mmCIF file of C-alpha atoms in Angstrom:
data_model
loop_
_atom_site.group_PDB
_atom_site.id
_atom_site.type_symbol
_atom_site.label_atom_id
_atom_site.label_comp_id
_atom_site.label_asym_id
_atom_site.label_seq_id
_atom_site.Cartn_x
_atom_site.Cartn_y
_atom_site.Cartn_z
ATOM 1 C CA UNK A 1194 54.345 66.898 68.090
ATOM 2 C CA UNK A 1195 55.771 69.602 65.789
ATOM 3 C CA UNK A 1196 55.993 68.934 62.256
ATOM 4 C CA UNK A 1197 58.676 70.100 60.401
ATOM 5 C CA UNK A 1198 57.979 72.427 57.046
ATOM 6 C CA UNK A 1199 60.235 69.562 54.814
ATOM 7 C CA UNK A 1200 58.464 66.844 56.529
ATOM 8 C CA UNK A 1201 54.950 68.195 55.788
ATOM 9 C CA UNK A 1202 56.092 69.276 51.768
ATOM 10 C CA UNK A 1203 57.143 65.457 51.435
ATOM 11 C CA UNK A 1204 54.284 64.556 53.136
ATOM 12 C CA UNK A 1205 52.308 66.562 50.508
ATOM 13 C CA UNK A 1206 54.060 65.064 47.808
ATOM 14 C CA UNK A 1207 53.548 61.330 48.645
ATOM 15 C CA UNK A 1208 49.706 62.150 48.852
ATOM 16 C CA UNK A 1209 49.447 63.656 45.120
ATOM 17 C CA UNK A 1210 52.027 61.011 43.964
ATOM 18 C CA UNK A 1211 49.068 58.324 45.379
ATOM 19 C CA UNK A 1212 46.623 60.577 44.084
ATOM 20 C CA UNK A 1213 47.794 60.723 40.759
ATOM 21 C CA UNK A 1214 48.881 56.936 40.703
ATOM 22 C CA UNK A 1215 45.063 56.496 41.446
ATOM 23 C CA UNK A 1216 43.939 58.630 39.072
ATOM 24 C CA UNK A 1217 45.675 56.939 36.030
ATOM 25 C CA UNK A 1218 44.626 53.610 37.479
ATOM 26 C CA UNK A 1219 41.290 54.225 37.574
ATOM 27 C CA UNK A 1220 41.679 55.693 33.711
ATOM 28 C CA UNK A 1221 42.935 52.502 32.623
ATOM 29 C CA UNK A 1222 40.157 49.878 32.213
ATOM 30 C CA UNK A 1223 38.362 52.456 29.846
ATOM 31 C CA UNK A 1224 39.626 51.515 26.498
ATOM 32 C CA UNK A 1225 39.191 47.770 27.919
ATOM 33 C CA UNK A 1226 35.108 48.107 28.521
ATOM 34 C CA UNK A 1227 35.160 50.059 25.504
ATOM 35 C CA UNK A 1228 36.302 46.963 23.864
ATOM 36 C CA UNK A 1229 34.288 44.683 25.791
ATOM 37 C CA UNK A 1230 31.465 46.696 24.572
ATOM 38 C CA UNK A 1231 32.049 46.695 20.980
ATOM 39 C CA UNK A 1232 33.105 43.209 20.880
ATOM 40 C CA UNK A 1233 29.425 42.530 22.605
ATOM 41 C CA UNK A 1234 27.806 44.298 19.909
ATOM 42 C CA UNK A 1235 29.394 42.323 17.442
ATOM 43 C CA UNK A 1236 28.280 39.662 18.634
ATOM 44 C CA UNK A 1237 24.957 40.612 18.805
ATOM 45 C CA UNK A 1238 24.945 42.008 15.730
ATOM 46 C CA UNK A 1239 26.643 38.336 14.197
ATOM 47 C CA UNK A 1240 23.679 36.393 16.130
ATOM 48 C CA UNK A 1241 21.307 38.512 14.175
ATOM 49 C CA UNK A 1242 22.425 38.090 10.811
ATOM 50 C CA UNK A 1243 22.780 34.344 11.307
ATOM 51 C CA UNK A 1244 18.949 34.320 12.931
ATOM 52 C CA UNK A 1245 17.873 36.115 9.306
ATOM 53 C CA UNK A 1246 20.484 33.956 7.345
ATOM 54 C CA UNK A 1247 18.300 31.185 9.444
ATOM 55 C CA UNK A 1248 14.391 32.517 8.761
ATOM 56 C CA UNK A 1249 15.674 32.112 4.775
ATOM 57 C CA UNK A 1250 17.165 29.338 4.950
ATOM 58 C CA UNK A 1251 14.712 27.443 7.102
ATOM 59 C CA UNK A 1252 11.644 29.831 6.677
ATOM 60 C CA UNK A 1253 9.545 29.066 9.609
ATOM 61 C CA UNK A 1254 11.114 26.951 11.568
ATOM 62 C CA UNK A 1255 11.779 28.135 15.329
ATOM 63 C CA UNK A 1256 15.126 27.002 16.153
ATOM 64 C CA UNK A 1257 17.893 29.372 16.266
ATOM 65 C CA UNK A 1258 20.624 28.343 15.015
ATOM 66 C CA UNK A 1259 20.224 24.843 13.539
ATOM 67 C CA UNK A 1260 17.182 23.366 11.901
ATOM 68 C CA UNK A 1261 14.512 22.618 13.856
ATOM 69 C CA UNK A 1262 14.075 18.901 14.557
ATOM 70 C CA UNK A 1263 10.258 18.939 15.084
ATOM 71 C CA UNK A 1264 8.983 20.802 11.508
ATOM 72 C CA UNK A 1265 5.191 22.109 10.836
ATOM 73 C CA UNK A 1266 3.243 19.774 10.053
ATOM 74 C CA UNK A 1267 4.499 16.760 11.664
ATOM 75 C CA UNK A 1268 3.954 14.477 15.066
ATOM 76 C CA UNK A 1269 5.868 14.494 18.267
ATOM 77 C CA UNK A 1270 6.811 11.085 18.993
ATOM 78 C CA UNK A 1271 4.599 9.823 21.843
ATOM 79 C CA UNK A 1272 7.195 9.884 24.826
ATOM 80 C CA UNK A 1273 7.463 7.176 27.404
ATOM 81 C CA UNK A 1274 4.332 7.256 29.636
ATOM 82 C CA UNK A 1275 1.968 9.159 27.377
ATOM 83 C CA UNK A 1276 -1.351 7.906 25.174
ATOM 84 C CA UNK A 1277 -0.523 8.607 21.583
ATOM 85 C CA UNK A 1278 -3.854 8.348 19.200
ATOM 86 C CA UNK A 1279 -4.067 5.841 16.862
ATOM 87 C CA UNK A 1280 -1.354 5.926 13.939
ATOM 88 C CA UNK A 1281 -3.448 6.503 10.787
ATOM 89 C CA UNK A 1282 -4.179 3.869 8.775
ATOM 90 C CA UNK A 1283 -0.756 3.527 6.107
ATOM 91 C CA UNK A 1284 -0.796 2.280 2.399
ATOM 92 C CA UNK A 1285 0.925 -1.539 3.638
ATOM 93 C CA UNK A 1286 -2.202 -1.491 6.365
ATOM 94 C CA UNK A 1287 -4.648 -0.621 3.808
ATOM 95 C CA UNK A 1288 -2.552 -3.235 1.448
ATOM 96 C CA UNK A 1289 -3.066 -5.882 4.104
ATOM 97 C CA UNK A 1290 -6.521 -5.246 4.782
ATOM 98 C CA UNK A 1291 -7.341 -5.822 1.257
ATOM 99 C CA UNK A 1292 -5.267 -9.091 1.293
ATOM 100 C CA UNK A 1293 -7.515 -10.542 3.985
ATOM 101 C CA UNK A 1294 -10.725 -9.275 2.108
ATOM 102 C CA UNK A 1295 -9.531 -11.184 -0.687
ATOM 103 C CA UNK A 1296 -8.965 -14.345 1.429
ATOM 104 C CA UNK A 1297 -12.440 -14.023 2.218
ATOM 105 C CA UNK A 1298 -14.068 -13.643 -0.343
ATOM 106 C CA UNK A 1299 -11.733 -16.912 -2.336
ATOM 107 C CA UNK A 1300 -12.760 -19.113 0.816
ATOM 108 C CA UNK A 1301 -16.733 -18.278 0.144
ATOM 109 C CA UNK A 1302 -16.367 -18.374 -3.352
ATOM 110 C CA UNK A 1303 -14.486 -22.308 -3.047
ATOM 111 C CA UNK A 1304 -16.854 -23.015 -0.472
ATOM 112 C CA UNK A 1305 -19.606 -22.044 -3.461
ATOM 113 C CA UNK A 1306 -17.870 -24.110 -5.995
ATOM 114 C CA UNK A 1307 -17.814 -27.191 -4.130
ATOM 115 C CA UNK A 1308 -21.042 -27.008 -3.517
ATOM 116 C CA UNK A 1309 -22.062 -26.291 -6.807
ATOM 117 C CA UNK A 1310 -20.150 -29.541 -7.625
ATOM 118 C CA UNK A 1311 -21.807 -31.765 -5.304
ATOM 119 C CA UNK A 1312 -25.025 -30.663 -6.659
ATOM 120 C CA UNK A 1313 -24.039 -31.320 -10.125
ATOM 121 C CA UNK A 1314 -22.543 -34.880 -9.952
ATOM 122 C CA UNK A 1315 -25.877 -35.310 -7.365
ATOM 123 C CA UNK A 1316 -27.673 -34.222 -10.391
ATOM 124 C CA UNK A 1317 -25.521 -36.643 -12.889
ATOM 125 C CA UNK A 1318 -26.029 -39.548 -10.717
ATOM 126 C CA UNK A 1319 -29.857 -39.248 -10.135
ATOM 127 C CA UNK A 1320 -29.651 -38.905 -14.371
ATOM 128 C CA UNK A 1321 -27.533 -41.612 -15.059
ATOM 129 C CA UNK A 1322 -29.680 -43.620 -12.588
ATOM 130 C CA UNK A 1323 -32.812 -42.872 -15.089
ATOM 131 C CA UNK A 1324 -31.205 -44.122 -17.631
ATOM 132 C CA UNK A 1325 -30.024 -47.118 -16.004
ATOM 133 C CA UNK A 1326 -34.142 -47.795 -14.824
ATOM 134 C CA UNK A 1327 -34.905 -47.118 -18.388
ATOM 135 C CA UNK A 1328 -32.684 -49.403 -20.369
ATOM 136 C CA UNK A 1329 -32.564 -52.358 -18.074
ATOM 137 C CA UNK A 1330 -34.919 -54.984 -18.500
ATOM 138 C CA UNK A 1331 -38.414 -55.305 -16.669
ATOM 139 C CA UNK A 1332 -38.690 -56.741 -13.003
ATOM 140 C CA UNK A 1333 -34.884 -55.779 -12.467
ATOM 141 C CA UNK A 1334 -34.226 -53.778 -9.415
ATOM 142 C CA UNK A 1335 -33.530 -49.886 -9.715
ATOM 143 C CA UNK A 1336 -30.110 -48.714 -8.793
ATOM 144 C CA UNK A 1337 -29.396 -47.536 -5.997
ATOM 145 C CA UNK A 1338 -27.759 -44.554 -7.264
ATOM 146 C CA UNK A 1339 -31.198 -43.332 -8.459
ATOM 147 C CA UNK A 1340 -31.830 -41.547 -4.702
ATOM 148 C CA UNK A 1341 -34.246 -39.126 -5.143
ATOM 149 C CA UNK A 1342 -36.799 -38.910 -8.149
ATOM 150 C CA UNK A 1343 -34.595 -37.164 -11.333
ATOM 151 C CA UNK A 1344 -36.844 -34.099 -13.172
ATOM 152 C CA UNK A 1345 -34.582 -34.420 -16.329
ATOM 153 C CA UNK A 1346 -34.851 -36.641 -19.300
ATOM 154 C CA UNK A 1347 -32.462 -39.625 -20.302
ATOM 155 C CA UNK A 1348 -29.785 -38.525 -22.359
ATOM 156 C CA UNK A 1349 -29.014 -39.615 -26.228
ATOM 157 C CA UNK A 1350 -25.794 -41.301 -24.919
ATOM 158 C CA UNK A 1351 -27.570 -44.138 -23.314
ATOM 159 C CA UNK A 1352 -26.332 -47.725 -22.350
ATOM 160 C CA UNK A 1353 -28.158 -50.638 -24.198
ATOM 161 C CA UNK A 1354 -29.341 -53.399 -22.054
ATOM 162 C CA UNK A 1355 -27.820 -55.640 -24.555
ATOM 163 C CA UNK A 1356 -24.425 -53.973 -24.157
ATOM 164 C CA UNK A 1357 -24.611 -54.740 -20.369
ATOM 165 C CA UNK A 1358 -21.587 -56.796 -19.490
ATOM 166 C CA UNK A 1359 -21.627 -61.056 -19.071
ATOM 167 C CA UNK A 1360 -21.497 -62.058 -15.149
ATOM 168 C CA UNK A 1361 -18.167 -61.134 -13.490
ATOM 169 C CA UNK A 1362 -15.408 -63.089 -11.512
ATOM 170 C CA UNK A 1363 -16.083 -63.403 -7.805
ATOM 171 C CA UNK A 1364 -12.789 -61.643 -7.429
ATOM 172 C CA UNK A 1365 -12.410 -58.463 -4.953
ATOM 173 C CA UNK A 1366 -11.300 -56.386 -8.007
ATOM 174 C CA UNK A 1367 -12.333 -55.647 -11.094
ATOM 175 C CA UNK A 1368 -10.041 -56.508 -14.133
ATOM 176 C CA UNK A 1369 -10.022 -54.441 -17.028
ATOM 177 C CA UNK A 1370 -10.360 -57.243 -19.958
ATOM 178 C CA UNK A 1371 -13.490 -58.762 -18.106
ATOM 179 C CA UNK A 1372 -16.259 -56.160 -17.324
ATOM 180 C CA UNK A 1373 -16.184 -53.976 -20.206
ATOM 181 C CA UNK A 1374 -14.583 -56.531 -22.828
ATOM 182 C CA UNK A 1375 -18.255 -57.168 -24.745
ATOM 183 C CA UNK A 1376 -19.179 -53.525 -25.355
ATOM 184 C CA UNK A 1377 -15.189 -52.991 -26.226
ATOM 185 C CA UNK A 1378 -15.237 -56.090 -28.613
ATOM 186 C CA UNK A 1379 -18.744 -54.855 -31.214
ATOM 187 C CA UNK A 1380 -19.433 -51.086 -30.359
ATOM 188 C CA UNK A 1381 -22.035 -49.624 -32.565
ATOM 189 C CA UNK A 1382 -21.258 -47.346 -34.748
ATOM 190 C CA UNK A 1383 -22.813 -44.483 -33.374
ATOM 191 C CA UNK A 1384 -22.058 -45.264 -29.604
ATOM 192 C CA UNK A 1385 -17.810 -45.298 -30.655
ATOM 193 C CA UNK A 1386 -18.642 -42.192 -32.829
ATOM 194 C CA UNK A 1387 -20.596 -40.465 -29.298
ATOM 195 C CA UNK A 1388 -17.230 -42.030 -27.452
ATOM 196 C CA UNK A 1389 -14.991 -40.321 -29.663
ATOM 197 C CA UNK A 1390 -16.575 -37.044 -29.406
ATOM 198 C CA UNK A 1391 -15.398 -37.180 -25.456
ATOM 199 C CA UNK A 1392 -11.922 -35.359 -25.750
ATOM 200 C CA UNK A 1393 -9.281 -35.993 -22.964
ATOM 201 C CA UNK A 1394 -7.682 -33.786 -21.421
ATOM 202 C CA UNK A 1395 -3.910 -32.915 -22.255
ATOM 203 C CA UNK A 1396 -2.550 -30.854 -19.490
ATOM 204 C CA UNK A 1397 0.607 -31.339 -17.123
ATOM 205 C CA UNK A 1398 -1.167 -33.306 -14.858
ATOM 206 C CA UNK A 1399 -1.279 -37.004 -16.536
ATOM 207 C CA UNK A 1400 -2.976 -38.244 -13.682
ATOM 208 C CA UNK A 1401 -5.663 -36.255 -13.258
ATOM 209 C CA UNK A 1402 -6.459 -36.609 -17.261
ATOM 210 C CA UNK A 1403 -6.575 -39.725 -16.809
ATOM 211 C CA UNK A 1404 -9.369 -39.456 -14.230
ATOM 212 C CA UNK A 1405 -10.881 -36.319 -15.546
ATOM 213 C CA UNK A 1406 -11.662 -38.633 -19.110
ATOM 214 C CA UNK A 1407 -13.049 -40.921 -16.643
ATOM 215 C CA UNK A 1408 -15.398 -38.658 -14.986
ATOM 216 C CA UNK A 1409 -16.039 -37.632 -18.795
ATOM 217 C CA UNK A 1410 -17.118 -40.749 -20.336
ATOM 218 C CA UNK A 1411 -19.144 -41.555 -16.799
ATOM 219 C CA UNK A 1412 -20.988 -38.253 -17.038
ATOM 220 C CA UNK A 1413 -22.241 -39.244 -20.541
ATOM 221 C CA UNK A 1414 -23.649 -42.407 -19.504
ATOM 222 C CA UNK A 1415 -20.989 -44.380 -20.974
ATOM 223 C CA UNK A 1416 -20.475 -46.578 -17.712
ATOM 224 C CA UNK A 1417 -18.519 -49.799 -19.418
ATOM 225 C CA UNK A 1418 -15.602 -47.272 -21.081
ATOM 226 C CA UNK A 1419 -15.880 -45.111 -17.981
ATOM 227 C CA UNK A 1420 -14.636 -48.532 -15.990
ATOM 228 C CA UNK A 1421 -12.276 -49.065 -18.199
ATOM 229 C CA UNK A 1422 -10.504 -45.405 -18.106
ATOM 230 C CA UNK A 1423 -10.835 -45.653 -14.380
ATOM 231 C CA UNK A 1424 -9.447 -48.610 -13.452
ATOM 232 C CA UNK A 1425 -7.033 -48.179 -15.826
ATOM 233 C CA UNK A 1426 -6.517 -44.902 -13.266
ATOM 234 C CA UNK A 1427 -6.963 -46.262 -9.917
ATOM 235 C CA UNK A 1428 -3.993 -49.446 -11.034
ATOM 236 C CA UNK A 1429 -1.311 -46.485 -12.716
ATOM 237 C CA UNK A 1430 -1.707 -43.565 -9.998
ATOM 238 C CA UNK A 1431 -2.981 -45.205 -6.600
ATOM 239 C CA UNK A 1432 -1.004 -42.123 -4.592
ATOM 240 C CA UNK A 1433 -2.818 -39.355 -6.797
ATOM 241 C CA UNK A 1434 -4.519 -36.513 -4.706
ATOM 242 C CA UNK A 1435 -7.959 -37.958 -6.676
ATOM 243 C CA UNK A 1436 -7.566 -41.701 -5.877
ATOM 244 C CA UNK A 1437 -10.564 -41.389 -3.411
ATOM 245 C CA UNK A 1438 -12.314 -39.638 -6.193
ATOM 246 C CA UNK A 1439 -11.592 -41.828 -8.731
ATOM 247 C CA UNK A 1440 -12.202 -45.110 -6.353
ATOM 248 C CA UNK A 1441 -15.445 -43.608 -5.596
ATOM 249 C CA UNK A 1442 -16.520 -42.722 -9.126
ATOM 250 C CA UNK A 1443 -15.345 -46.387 -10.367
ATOM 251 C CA UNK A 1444 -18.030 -48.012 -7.803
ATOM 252 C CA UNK A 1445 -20.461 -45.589 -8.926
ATOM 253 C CA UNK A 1446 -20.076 -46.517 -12.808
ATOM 254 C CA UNK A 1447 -20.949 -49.779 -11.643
ATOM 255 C CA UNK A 1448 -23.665 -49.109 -9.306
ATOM 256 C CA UNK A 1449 -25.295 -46.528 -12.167
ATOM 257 C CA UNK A 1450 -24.767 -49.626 -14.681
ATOM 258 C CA UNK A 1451 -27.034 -51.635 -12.378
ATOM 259 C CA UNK A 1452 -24.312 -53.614 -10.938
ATOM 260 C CA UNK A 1453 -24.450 -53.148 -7.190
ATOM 261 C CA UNK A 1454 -22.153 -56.150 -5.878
ATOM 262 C CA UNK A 1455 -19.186 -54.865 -8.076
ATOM 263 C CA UNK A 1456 -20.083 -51.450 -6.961
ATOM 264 C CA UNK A 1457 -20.083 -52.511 -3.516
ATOM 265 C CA UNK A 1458 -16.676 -54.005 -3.515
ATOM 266 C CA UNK A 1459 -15.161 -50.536 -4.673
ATOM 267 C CA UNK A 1460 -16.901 -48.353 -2.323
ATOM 268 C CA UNK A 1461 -15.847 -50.561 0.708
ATOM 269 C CA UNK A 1462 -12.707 -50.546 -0.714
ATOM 270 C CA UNK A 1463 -11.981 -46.938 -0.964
ATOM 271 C CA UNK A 1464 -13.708 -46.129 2.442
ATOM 272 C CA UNK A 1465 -11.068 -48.644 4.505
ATOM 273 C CA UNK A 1466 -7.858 -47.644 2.355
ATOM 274 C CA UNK A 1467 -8.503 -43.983 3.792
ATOM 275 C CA UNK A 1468 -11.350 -42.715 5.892
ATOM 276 C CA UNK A 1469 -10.278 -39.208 5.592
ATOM 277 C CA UNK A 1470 -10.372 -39.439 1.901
ATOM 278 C CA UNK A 1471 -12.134 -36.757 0.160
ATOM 279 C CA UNK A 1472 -14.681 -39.244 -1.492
ATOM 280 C CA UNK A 1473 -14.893 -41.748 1.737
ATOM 281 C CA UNK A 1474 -17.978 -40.788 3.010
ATOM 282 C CA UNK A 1475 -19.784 -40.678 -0.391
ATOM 283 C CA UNK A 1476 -18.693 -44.244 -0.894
ATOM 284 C CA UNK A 1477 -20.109 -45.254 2.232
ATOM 285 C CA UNK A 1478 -23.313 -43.795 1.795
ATOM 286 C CA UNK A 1479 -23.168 -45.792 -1.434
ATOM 287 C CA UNK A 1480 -22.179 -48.935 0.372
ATOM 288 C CA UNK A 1481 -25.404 -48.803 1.633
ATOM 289 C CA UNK A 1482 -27.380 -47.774 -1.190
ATOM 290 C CA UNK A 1483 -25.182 -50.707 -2.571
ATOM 291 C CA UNK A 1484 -26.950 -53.154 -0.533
ATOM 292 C CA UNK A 1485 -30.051 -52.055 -0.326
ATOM 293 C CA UNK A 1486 -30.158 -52.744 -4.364
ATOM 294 C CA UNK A 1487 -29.434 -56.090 -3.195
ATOM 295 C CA UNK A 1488 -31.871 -56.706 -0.510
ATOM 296 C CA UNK A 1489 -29.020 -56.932 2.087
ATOM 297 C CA UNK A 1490 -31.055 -55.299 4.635
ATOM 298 C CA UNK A 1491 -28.972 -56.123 7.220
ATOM 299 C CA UNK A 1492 -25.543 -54.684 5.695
ATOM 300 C CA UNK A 1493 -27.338 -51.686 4.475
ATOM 301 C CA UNK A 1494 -28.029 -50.369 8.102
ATOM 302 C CA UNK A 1495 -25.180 -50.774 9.075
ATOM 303 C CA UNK A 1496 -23.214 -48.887 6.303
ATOM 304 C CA UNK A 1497 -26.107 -46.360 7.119
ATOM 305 C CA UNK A 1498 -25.730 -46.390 10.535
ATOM 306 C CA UNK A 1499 -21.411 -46.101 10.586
ATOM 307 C CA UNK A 1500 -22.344 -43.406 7.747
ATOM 308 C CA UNK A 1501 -24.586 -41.259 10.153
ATOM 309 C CA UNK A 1502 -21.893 -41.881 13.074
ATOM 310 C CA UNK A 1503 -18.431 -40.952 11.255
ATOM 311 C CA UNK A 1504 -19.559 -38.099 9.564
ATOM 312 C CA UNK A 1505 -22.346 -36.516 11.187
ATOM 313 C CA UNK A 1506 -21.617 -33.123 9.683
ATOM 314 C CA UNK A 1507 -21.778 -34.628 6.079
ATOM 315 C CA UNK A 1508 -24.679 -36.432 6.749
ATOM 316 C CA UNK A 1509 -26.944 -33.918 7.826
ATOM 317 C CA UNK A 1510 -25.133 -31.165 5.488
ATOM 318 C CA UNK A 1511 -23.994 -32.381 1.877
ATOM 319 C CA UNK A 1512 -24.888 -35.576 1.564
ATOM 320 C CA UNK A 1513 -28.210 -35.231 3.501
ATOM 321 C CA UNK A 1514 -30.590 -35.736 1.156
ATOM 322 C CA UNK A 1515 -28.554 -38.613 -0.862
ATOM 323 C CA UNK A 1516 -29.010 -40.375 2.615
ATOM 324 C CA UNK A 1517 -32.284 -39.409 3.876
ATOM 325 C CA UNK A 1518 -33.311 -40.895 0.509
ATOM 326 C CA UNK A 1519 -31.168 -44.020 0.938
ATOM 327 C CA UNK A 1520 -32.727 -44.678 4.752
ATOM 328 C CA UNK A 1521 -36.282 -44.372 3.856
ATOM 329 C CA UNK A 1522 -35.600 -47.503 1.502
ATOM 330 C CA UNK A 1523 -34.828 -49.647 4.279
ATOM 331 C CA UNK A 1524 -36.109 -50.580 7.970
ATOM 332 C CA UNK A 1525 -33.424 -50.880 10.598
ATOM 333 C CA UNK A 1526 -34.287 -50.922 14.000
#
């Protein structure tokens, strides 16, 4: 094929025209990735700064751009599936383990007192029980309150014999104007002075004055008044939370006075109104002790014997040498 000198010249001329067109293409995109490039640096350059705006801000923490959620010096919460140690022990633990300590210790230290009480009005009775022996007339019986042998001397606040009250009424209880209505009537001077020396108590608890100047005046020995304050007691507040007390001490301010078959009335009396009273099994145990002072063999083991059954704990614990004493008086079978 023969090509024609025009033809081949245009020919030519398309081919730089596509070469040039190429050429300024390809020159193009060079500004653009120029500005790619600086705009990258920027960047960079931004990310720095804000990484040393960071490191002051938040001086070693490791995050990059916000603060670090897990700072030096504290735990990672345990996560789902893992063994964390045991927390250490915090101020409201340390508060709480204090708090039981404290329980602890109050419980042993009631426990103490109570026991420390029992042994005192153990102590009280086997004294007034002395002084009973001693101012009662010869060839009368011992009372039964007098369980084991007292070390201690009688007391200056003794009963006369001749202040011992006339014979009673066969009735169940006691009245106030009839037991103690002799030594009420002529006191001697000295005993009302001794009486008078016994302060009540004046607190907000009327009740428990009342029985507290009861326990008073039977503590000194002064068993007619102490009948008197405590009946007076056991008649105004019979739903006090130291009935069974005062029920309890009322038999034994006869039973110390050598009156057994008035004190036996009282004990049986505050032993059926509540077995669970706080004084119920004393008042057995003096039930018995009760009728052994008046040769009631019979009655006397089996007070002893329903003593020993209902409170088994009491009798071999508290009250275990009040009874052991009180058994080896009699012979039951």
């Amino acid at each position: 094929m023969t090509i024609r000198p025009r033809t081949l010249s245009l020919r030519l001329a398309g081919a730089a025209m596509m070469v040039a067109t190429a050429a300024s293409v390809a020159s193009v995109p060079a500004p653009l990735m120029a500005q790619d490039n600086a705009a990258e640096a920027r960047l960079k350059k931004v990310e720095a700064e804000v990484r040393a705006l960071q490191r002051k801000v938040f001086p070693g923490g490791d995050g990059k751009f916000f603060e670090p959620q897990i700072t030096p010096g504290t735990q990672t919460p345990a996560t789902a599936g893992t063994t964390s140690p045991a927390p250490s022990t915090t101020a409201v633990t340390d508060i709480l383990i204090r708090i039981d300590a404290l329980e602890n210790q109050l419980q042993t230290m009631t426990a103490r007192a109570e026991e420390q009480a029992n042994a005192i009005a153990q102590l009280s009775g086997r004294l007034a029980a002395l002084e009973a022996a001693a101012s009662a007339p010869a060839g009368t019986l011992a009372p039964a309150g007098a369980l084991p042998q007292p070390a201690l001397g009688v007391p200056a606040a003794s009963v006369p014999a001749s202040q011992i009250p006339a014979p009673r009424p066969a009735a169940s209880v006691p009245a106030v104007s009839t037991a103690p209505a002799p030594v009420v009537s002529a006191p001697s001077a000295a005993r009302l002075a001794a009486v008078q020396a016994i302060a009540k108590p004046q607190t907000a608890d009327a009740a428990d004055d009342e029985y507290s100047y009861g326990f008073r005046l039977w503590n000194a020995g002064f068993y007619p008044e102490a009948r008197q304050q405590l009946t007076r007691y056991v008649e105004q507040y019979p739903n006090h939370s130291r009935i069974s007390f005062g029920r309890n001490l009322l038999g034994r301010a006869f039973l110390d006075d050598n009156m057994p078959e008035d004190a036996a009335r009282w004990f049986l009396k505050n032993y059926q109104a509540n077995k669970a009273g706080d004084r119920a099994p004393d008042s057995l145990l003096y039930l018995g002790a009760s009728m052994v002072a008046m040769k009631d063999t019979k009655r006397a083991c089996i007070a002893l014997a329903e003593f020993a059954e209902t409170y088994p704990l009491i009798a071999s614990g508290r009250l275990a040498s009040d009874y052991q004493a009180t058994r080896a008086k009699v012979k039951c079978n």
